[in-house]
mmCIF file of N, CA, C and O in Angstrom:
data_model
loop_
_atom_site.group_PDB
_atom_site.id
_atom_site.type_symbol
_atom_site.label_atom_id
_atom_site.label_comp_id
_atom_site.label_asym_id
_atom_site.label_seq_id
_atom_site.Cartn_x
_atom_site.Cartn_y
_atom_site.Cartn_z
ATOM 1 N N MET A 1 22.921 19.770 -1.665
ATOM 2 C CA MET A 1 22.411 18.510 -1.178
ATOM 3 C C MET A 1 22.271 18.628 0.351
ATOM 4 O O MET A 1 23.211 19.015 1.034
ATOM 5 N N THR A 2 21.118 18.267 0.855
ATOM 6 C CA THR A 2 20.872 18.339 2.299
ATOM 7 C C THR A 2 21.531 17.159 3.009
ATOM 8 O O THR A 2 21.896 16.161 2.391
ATOM 9 N N ARG A 3 21.622 17.248 4.315
ATOM 10 C CA ARG A 3 22.176 16.121 5.070
ATOM 11 C C ARG A 3 21.253 14.918 4.990
ATOM 12 O O ARG A 3 21.722 13.784 5.022
ATOM 13 N N ILE A 4 19.960 15.149 4.827
ATOM 14 C CA ILE A 4 19.025 14.031 4.682
ATOM 15 C C ILE A 4 19.302 13.297 3.378
ATOM 16 O O ILE A 4 19.378 12.062 3.355
ATOM 17 N N GLU A 5 19.472 14.037 2.300
ATOM 18 C CA GLU A 5 19.774 13.392 1.019
ATOM 19 C C GLU A 5 21.120 12.674 1.072
ATOM 20 O O GLU A 5 21.242 11.543 0.598
ATOM 21 N N ARG A 6 22.140 13.319 1.648
ATOM 22 C CA ARG A 6 23.461 12.674 1.746
ATOM 23 C C ARG A 6 23.360 11.368 2.519
ATOM 24 O O ARG A 6 23.937 10.348 2.131
ATOM 25 N N ALA A 7 22.638 11.385 3.636
ATOM 26 C CA ALA A 7 22.502 10.183 4.457
ATOM 27 C C ALA A 7 21.692 9.104 3.732
ATOM 28 O O ALA A 7 22.035 7.917 3.787
ATOM 29 N N ALA A 8 20.628 9.503 3.042
ATOM 30 C CA ALA A 8 19.805 8.528 2.314
ATOM 31 C C ALA A 8 20.610 7.890 1.182
ATOM 32 O O ALA A 8 20.518 6.678 0.943
ATOM 33 N N ARG A 9 21.415 8.677 0.505
ATOM 34 C CA ARG A 9 22.272 8.130 -0.551
ATOM 35 C C ARG A 9 23.304 7.172 0.052
ATOM 36 O O ARG A 9 23.622 6.128 -0.520
ATOM 37 N N ALA A 10 23.837 7.526 1.209
ATOM 38 C CA ALA A 10 24.795 6.647 1.884
ATOM 39 C C ALA A 10 24.143 5.318 2.263
ATOM 40 O O ALA A 10 24.773 4.260 2.176
ATOM 41 N N MET A 11 22.880 5.362 2.671
ATOM 42 C CA MET A 11 22.161 4.120 2.993
ATOM 43 C C MET A 11 22.036 3.238 1.749
ATOM 44 O O MET A 11 22.208 2.022 1.841
ATOM 45 N N CYS A 12 21.764 3.842 0.612
ATOM 46 C CA CYS A 12 21.714 3.073 -0.639
ATOM 47 C C CYS A 12 23.046 2.393 -0.899
ATOM 48 O O CYS A 12 23.099 1.193 -1.195
ATOM 49 N N ARG A 13 24.109 3.164 -0.796
ATOM 50 C CA ARG A 13 25.443 2.594 -1.042
ATOM 51 C C ARG A 13 25.747 1.477 -0.055
ATOM 52 O O ARG A 13 26.286 0.433 -0.430
ATOM 53 N N PHE A 14 25.378 1.665 1.195
ATOM 54 C CA PHE A 14 25.608 0.650 2.219
ATOM 55 C C PHE A 14 24.920 -0.660 1.857
ATOM 56 O O PHE A 14 25.443 -1.742 2.080
ATOM 57 N N HIS A 15 23.718 -0.544 1.276
ATOM 58 C CA HIS A 15 22.941 -1.728 0.881
ATOM 59 C C HIS A 15 23.236 -2.159 -0.555
ATOM 60 O O HIS A 15 22.515 -2.990 -1.111
ATOM 61 N N ASN A 16 24.278 -1.589 -1.148
ATOM 62 C CA ASN A 16 24.684 -1.928 -2.526
ATOM 63 C C ASN A 16 23.556 -1.723 -3.533
ATOM 64 O O ASN A 16 23.353 -2.534 -4.443
ATOM 65 N N LEU A 17 22.830 -0.622 -3.360
ATOM 66 C CA LEU A 17 21.739 -0.282 -4.270
ATOM 67 C C LEU A 17 22.110 0.984 -5.044
ATOM 68 O O LEU A 17 22.743 1.890 -4.487
ATOM 69 N N PRO A 18 21.722 1.064 -6.303
ATOM 70 C CA PRO A 18 22.015 2.272 -7.092
ATOM 71 C C PRO A 18 21.151 3.441 -6.602
ATOM 72 O O PRO A 18 19.926 3.329 -6.522
ATOM 73 N N GLU A 19 21.795 4.538 -6.284
ATOM 74 C CA GLU A 19 21.098 5.683 -5.693
ATOM 75 C C GLU A 19 20.021 6.280 -6.586
ATOM 76 O O GLU A 19 18.965 6.688 -6.101
ATOM 77 N N ASN A 20 20.287 6.366 -7.879
ATOM 78 C CA ASN A 20 19.380 7.090 -8.775
ATOM 79 C C ASN A 20 18.465 6.204 -9.602
ATOM 80 O O ASN A 20 17.693 6.718 -10.401
ATOM 81 N N THR A 21 18.529 4.897 -9.431
ATOM 82 C CA THR A 21 17.606 4.013 -10.127
ATOM 83 C C THR A 21 16.193 4.340 -9.667
ATOM 84 O O THR A 21 15.964 4.620 -8.487
ATOM 85 N N LYS A 22 15.260 4.322 -10.578
ATOM 86 C CA LYS A 22 13.875 4.638 -10.219
ATOM 87 C C LYS A 22 13.247 3.485 -9.444
ATOM 88 O O LYS A 22 13.362 2.317 -9.812
ATOM 89 N N PHE A 23 12.611 3.819 -8.338
ATOM 90 C CA PHE A 23 11.874 2.874 -7.502
ATOM 91 C C PHE A 23 10.543 3.531 -7.208
ATOM 92 O O PHE A 23 10.494 4.594 -6.587
ATOM 93 N N GLU A 24 9.487 2.920 -7.709
ATOM 94 C CA GLU A 24 8.134 3.478 -7.572
ATOM 95 C C GLU A 24 8.087 4.914 -8.100
ATOM 96 O O GLU A 24 7.477 5.802 -7.506
ATOM 97 N N GLY A 25 8.808 5.142 -9.208
ATOM 98 C CA GLY A 25 8.767 6.432 -9.886
ATOM 99 C C GLY A 25 9.674 7.503 -9.318
ATOM 100 O O GLY A 25 9.678 8.628 -9.806
ATOM 101 N N ARG A 26 10.431 7.195 -8.270
ATOM 102 C CA ARG A 26 11.320 8.167 -7.635
ATOM 103 C C ARG A 26 12.719 7.567 -7.532
ATOM 104 O O ARG A 26 12.875 6.354 -7.560
ATOM 105 N N PRO A 27 13.743 8.399 -7.342
ATOM 106 C CA PRO A 27 15.084 7.843 -7.156
ATOM 107 C C PRO A 27 15.123 6.926 -5.921
ATOM 108 O O PRO A 27 14.469 7.198 -4.910
ATOM 109 N N MET A 28 15.881 5.856 -6.013
ATOM 110 C CA MET A 28 15.951 4.864 -4.941
ATOM 111 C C MET A 28 16.298 5.481 -3.593
ATOM 112 O O MET A 28 15.738 5.109 -2.561
ATOM 113 N N TRP A 29 17.209 6.454 -3.576
ATOM 114 C CA TRP A 29 17.647 7.022 -2.305
ATOM 115 C C TRP A 29 16.489 7.632 -1.521
ATOM 116 O O TRP A 29 16.497 7.632 -0.291
ATOM 117 N N GLU A 30 15.462 8.119 -2.229
ATOM 118 C CA GLU A 30 14.332 8.754 -1.545
ATOM 119 C C GLU A 30 13.540 7.770 -0.688
ATOM 120 O O GLU A 30 12.868 8.176 0.253
ATOM 121 N N SER A 31 13.648 6.477 -0.970
ATOM 122 C CA SER A 31 12.924 5.496 -0.159
ATOM 123 C C SER A 31 13.516 5.385 1.253
ATOM 124 O O SER A 31 12.871 4.854 2.155
ATOM 125 N N TYR A 32 14.728 5.892 1.444
ATOM 126 C CA TYR A 32 15.373 5.856 2.755
ATOM 127 C C TYR A 32 15.133 7.110 3.584
ATOM 128 O O TYR A 32 15.539 7.172 4.744
ATOM 129 N N VAL A 33 14.486 8.106 3.038
ATOM 130 C CA VAL A 33 14.305 9.378 3.739
ATOM 131 C C VAL A 33 13.584 9.212 5.084
ATOM 132 O O VAL A 33 14.039 9.785 6.087
ATOM 133 N N PRO A 34 12.509 8.440 5.202
ATOM 134 C CA PRO A 34 11.864 8.320 6.523
ATOM 135 C C PRO A 34 12.798 7.753 7.603
ATOM 136 O O PRO A 34 12.821 8.261 8.733
ATOM 137 N N GLU A 35 13.584 6.727 7.251
ATOM 138 C CA GLU A 35 14.510 6.157 8.223
ATOM 139 C C GLU A 35 15.599 7.158 8.605
ATOM 140 O O GLU A 35 15.945 7.283 9.785
ATOM 141 N N VAL A 36 16.114 7.869 7.608
ATOM 142 C CA VAL A 36 17.155 8.864 7.868
ATOM 143 C C VAL A 36 16.620 9.957 8.782
ATOM 144 O O VAL A 36 17.292 10.372 9.732
ATOM 145 N N LYS A 37 15.418 10.429 8.530
ATOM 146 C CA LYS A 37 14.834 11.473 9.378
ATOM 147 C C LYS A 37 14.699 10.998 10.816
ATOM 148 O O LYS A 37 14.973 11.752 11.757
ATOM 149 N N ALA A 38 14.288 9.762 11.004
ATOM 150 C CA ALA A 38 14.143 9.222 12.357
ATOM 151 C C ALA A 38 15.499 9.144 13.062
ATOM 152 O O ALA A 38 15.627 9.500 14.244
ATOM 153 N N ILE A 39 16.521 8.694 12.343
ATOM 154 C CA ILE A 39 17.857 8.584 12.920
ATOM 155 C C ILE A 39 18.404 9.962 13.277
ATOM 156 O O ILE A 39 18.905 10.181 14.387
ATOM 157 N N LEU A 40 18.307 10.908 12.340
ATOM 158 C CA LEU A 40 18.829 12.247 12.600
ATOM 159 C C LEU A 40 18.065 12.946 13.719
ATOM 160 O O LEU A 40 18.668 13.666 14.527
ATOM 161 N N ALA A 41 16.764 12.726 13.810
ATOM 162 C CA ALA A 41 15.978 13.328 14.889
ATOM 163 C C ALA A 41 16.443 12.798 16.243
ATOM 164 O O ALA A 41 16.583 13.559 17.203
ATOM 165 N N ALA A 42 16.713 11.500 16.317
ATOM 166 C CA ALA A 42 17.191 10.916 17.567
ATOM 167 C C ALA A 42 18.553 11.502 17.953
ATOM 168 O O ALA A 42 18.795 11.825 19.120
ATOM 169 N N ILE A 43 19.434 11.653 16.986
ATOM 170 C CA ILE A 43 20.754 12.227 17.251
ATOM 171 C C ILE A 43 20.624 13.686 17.662
ATOM 172 O O ILE A 43 21.229 14.120 18.645
ATOM 173 N N ASP A 44 19.822 14.452 16.922
ATOM 174 C CA ASP A 44 19.665 15.875 17.204
ATOM 175 C C ASP A 44 19.057 16.111 18.585
ATOM 176 O O ASP A 44 19.475 17.007 19.309
ATOM 177 N N GLU A 45 18.074 15.302 18.955
ATOM 178 C CA GLU A 45 17.446 15.465 20.272
ATOM 179 C C GLU A 45 18.448 15.183 21.380
ATOM 180 O O GLU A 45 18.467 15.862 22.403
ATOM 181 N N THR A 46 19.295 14.205 21.182
ATOM 182 C CA THR A 46 20.311 13.857 22.167
ATOM 183 C C THR A 46 21.328 14.981 22.315
ATOM 184 O O THR A 46 21.789 15.277 23.413
ATOM 185 N N GLU A 47 21.661 15.619 21.203
ATOM 186 C CA GLU A 47 22.663 16.677 21.220
ATOM 187 C C GLU A 47 22.070 18.060 21.494
ATOM 188 O O GLU A 47 22.793 19.036 21.530
ATOM 189 N N GLY A 48 20.753 18.149 21.647
ATOM 190 C CA GLY A 48 20.110 19.415 21.926
ATOM 191 C C GLY A 48 19.936 20.314 20.717
ATOM 192 O O GLY A 48 19.669 21.485 20.838
ATOM 193 N N THR A 49 20.069 19.751 19.527
ATOM 194 C CA THR A 49 19.897 20.499 18.291
ATOM 195 C C THR A 49 18.408 20.540 17.938
ATOM 196 O O THR A 49 17.731 19.533 18.049
ATOM 197 N N PRO A 50 17.883 21.701 17.520
ATOM 198 C CA PRO A 50 16.483 21.745 17.088
ATOM 199 C C PRO A 50 16.228 20.744 15.975
ATOM 200 O O PRO A 50 17.054 20.563 15.083
ATOM 201 N N VAL A 51 15.098 20.071 16.024
ATOM 202 C CA VAL A 51 14.778 19.016 15.070
ATOM 203 C C VAL A 51 13.895 19.555 13.963
ATOM 204 O O VAL A 51 12.873 20.188 14.219
ATOM 205 N N ASP A 52 14.305 19.292 12.717
ATOM 206 C CA ASP A 52 13.496 19.622 11.541
ATOM 207 C C ASP A 52 12.722 18.377 11.151
ATOM 208 O O ASP A 52 13.289 17.423 10.663
ATOM 209 N N ARG A 53 11.445 18.362 11.401
ATOM 210 C CA ARG A 53 10.631 17.170 11.143
ATOM 211 C C ARG A 53 9.928 17.212 9.786
ATOM 212 O O ARG A 53 9.054 16.424 9.520
ATOM 213 N N SER A 54 10.337 18.156 8.928
ATOM 214 C CA SER A 54 9.682 18.255 7.607
ATOM 215 C C SER A 54 10.146 17.178 6.669
ATOM 216 O O SER A 54 11.107 16.510 6.859
#
């Protein structure tokens, strides 16, 4: 499990949403991936870590 998936699943739990329930044909946690990527990119840039924007 990648850190993006772990963080997206944590966002689901934070919002009291089931991680694996289907939402628009995909697991619910995947709907949080864009927000997680933005947050991690901001943290990584601050810490000087190379950013994976994929």
